[in-house]
PDB file of C-alpha atoms in Angstrom:
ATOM      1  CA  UNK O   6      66.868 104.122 121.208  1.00 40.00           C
ATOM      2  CA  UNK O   7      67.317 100.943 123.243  1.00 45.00           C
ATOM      3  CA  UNK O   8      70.306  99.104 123.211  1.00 47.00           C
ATOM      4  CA  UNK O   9      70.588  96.087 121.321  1.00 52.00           C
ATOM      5  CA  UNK O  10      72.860  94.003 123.237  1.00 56.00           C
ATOM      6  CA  UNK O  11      71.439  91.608 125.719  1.00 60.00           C
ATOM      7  CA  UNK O  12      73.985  93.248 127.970  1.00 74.00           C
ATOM      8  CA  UNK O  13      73.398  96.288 130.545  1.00 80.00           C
ATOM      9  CA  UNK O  14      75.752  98.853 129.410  1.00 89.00           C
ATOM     10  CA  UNK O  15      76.311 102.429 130.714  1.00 93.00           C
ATOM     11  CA  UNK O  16      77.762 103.795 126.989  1.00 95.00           C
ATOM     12  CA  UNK O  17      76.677 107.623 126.090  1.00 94.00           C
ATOM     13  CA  UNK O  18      72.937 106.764 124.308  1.00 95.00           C
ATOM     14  CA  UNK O  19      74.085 109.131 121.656  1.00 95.00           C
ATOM     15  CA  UNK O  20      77.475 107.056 120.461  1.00 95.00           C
ATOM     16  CA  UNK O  21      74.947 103.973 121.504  1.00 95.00           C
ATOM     17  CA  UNK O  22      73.240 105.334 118.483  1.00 96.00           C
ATOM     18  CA  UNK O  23      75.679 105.465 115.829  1.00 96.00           C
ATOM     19  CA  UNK O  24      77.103 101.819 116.323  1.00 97.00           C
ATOM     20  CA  UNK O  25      75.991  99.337 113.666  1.00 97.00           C
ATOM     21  CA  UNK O  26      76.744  96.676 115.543  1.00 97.00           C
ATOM     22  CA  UNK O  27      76.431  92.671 114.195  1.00 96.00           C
ATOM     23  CA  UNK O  28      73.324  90.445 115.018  1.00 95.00           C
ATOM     24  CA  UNK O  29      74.665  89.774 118.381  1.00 94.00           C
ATOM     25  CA  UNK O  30      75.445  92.738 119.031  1.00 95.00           C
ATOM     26  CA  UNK O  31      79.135  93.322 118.642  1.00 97.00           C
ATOM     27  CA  UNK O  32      81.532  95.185 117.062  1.00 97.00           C
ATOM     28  CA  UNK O  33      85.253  94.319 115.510  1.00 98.00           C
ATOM     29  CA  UNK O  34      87.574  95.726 117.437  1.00 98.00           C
ATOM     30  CA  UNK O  35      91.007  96.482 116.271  1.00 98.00           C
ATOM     31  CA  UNK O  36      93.903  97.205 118.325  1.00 98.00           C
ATOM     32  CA  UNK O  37      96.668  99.279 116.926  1.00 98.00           C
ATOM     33  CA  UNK O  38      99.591 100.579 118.311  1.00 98.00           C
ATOM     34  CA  UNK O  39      99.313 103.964 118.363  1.00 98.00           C
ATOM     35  CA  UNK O  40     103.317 105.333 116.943  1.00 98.00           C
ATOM     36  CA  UNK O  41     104.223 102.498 114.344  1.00 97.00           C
ATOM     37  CA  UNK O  42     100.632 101.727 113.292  1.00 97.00           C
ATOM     38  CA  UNK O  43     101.517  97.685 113.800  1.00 97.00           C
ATOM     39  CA  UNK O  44      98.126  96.435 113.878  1.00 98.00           C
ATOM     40  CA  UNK O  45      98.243  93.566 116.774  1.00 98.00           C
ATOM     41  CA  UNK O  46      95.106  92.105 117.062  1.00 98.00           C
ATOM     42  CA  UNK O  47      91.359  92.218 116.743  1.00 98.00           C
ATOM     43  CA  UNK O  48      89.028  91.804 119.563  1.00 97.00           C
ATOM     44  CA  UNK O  49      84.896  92.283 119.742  1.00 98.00           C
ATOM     45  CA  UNK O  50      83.197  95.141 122.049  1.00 97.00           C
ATOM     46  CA  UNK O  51      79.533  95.493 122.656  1.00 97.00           C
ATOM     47  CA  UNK O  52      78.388  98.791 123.763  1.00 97.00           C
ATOM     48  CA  UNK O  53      79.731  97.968 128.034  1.00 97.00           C
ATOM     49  CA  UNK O  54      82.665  96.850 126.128  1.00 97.00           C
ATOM     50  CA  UNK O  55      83.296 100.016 124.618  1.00 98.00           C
ATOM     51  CA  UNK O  56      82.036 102.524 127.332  1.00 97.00           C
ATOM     52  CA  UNK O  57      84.308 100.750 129.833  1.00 97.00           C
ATOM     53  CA  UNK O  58      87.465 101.035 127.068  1.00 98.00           C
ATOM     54  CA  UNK O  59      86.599 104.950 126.750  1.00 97.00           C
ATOM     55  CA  UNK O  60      86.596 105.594 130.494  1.00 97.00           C
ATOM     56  CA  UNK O  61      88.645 103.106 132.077  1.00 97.00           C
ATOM     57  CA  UNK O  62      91.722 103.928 129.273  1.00 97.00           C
ATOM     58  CA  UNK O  63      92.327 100.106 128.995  1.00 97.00           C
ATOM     59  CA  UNK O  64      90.997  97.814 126.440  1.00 97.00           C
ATOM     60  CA  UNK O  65      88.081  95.546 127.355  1.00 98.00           C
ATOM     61  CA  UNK O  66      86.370  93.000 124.830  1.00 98.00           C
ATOM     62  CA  UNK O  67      83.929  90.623 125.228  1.00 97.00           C
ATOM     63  CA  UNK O  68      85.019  87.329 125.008  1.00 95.00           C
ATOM     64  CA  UNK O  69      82.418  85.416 122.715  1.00 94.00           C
ATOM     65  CA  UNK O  70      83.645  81.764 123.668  1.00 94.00           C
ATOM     66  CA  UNK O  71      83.263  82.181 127.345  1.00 94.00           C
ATOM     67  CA  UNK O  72      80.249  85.014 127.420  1.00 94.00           C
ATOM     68  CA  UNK O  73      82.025  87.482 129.545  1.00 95.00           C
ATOM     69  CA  UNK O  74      84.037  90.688 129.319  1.00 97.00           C
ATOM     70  CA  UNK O  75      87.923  90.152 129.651  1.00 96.00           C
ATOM     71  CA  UNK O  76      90.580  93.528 130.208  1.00 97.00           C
ATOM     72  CA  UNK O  77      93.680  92.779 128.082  1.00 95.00           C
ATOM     73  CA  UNK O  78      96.510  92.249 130.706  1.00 93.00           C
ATOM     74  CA  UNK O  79      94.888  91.529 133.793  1.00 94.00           C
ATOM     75  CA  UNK O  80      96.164  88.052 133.398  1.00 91.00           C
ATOM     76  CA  UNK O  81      99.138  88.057 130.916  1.00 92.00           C
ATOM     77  CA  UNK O  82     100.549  91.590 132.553  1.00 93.00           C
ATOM     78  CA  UNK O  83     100.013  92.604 128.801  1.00 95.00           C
ATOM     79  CA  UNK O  84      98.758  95.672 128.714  1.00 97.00           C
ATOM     80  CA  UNK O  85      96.658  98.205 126.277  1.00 97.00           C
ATOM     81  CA  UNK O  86      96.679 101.669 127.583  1.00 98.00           C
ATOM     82  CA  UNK O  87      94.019 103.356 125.631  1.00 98.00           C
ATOM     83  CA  UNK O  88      95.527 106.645 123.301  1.00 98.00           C
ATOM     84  CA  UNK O  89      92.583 107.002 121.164  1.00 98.00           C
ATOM     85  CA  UNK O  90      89.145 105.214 119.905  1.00 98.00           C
ATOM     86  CA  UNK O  91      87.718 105.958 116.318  1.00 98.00           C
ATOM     87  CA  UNK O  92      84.563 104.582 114.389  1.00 98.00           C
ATOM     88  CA  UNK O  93      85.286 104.033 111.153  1.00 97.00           C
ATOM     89  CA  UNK O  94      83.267 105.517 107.992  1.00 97.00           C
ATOM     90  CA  UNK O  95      80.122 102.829 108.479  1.00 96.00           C
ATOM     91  CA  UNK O  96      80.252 102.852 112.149  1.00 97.00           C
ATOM     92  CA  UNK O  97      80.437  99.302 112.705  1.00 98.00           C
ATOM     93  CA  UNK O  98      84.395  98.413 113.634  1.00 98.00           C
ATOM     94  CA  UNK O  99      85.974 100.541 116.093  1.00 98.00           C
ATOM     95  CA  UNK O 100      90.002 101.192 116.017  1.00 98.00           C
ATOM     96  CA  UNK O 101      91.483 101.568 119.157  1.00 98.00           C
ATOM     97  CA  UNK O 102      95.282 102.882 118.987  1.00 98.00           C
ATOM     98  CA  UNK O 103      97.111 101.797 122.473  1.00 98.00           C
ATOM     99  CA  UNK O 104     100.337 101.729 124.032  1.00 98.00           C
ATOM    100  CA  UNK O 105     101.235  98.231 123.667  1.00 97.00           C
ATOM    101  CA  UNK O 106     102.907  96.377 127.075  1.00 96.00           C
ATOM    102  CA  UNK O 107     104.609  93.487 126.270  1.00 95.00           C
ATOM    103  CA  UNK O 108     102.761  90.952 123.325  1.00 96.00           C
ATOM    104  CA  UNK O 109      99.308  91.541 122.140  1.00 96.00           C
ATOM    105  CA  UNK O 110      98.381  87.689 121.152  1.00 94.00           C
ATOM    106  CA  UNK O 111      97.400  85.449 123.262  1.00 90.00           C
ATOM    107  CA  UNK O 112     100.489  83.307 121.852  1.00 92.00           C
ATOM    108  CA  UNK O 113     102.970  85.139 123.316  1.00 92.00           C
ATOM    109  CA  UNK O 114     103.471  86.791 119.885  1.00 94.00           C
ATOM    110  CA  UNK O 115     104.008  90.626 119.737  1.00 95.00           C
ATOM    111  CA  UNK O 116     100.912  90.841 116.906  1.00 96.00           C
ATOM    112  CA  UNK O 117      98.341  88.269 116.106  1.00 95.00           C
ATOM    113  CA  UNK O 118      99.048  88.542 112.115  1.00 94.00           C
ATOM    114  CA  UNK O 119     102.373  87.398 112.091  1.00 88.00           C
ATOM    115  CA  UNK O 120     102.421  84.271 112.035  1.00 86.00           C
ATOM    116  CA  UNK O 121     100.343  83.004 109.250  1.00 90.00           C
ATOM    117  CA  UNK O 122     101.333  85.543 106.209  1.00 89.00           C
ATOM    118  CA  UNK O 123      98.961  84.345 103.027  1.00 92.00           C
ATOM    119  CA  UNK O 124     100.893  86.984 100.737  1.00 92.00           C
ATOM    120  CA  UNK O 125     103.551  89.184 101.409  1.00 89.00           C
ATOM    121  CA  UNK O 126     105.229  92.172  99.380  1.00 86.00           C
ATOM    122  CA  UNK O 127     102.250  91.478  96.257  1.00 80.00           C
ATOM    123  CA  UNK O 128     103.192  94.909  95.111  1.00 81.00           C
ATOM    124  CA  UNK O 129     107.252  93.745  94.160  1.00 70.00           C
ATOM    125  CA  UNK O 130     105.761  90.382  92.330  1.00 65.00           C
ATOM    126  CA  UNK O 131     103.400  92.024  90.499  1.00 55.00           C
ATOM    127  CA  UNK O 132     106.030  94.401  88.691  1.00 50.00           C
ATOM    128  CA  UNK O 133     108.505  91.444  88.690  1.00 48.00           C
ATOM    129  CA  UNK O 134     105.720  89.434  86.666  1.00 49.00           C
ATOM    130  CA  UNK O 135     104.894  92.024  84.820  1.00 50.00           C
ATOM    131  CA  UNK O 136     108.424  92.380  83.579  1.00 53.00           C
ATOM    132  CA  UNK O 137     108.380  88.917  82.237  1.00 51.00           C
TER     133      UNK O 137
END
């Protein structure tokens, strides 16, 4: 099977295989840290993206604005030191659970979904609503 990215990439042909990977030939990419489960941020890999995260132990994305690949931490210091990769049950988003350095957004925040909660704790309002 030829790879569908318009990228050269080096991953195994037989995970190549598996990946059901978007139009353009990405996949999401979430970043989790690997003892608390904090989820810090989500990133997109093509199939170089992801070979280079499973042999290099550091997280690499490609960077859709600006058309290259970027390592998390070579500029910021903030690292991702790879602990494990999974596909999930479709095979089209990878989790990656890392050893977080320092903060994972690009904000200087420690986790990209922190600052913008939409609904928090739904669970205690709905029995407090249902009480009324």
């Amino acid at each position: 099977m030829t790879n569908p990215s318009p990228r050269p990439s080096r991953l195994d042909p037989e995970i190549a295989a598996r990946l059901k990977r978007s139009p353009d030939g990405l996949l999401p990419a979430i970043a989790q840290q690997y003892d608390t489960g904090e989820v810090l941020m989500l990133g997109w890999m093509d199939d170089e993206a992801l070979h280079r995260t499973l042999t290099t132990g550091r997280c690499t994305y490609w960077s859709r604005s600006r058309r290259e690949y970027w390592v998390k931490g070579d500029t910021s210091g903030h690292v991702q030191h790879v602990r494990s990769v999974a596909l999930d049950c479709d095979a089209d988003t990878v989790l990656v659970k890392v050893d977080q350095v320092g903060a994972a957004c690009h904000t200087g925040a420690r986790t990209c979904f922190d600052a913008d909660v939409l609904l928090e704790d739904a669970a205690g309002r709905g029995a407090a609503a249902s009480e009324q």
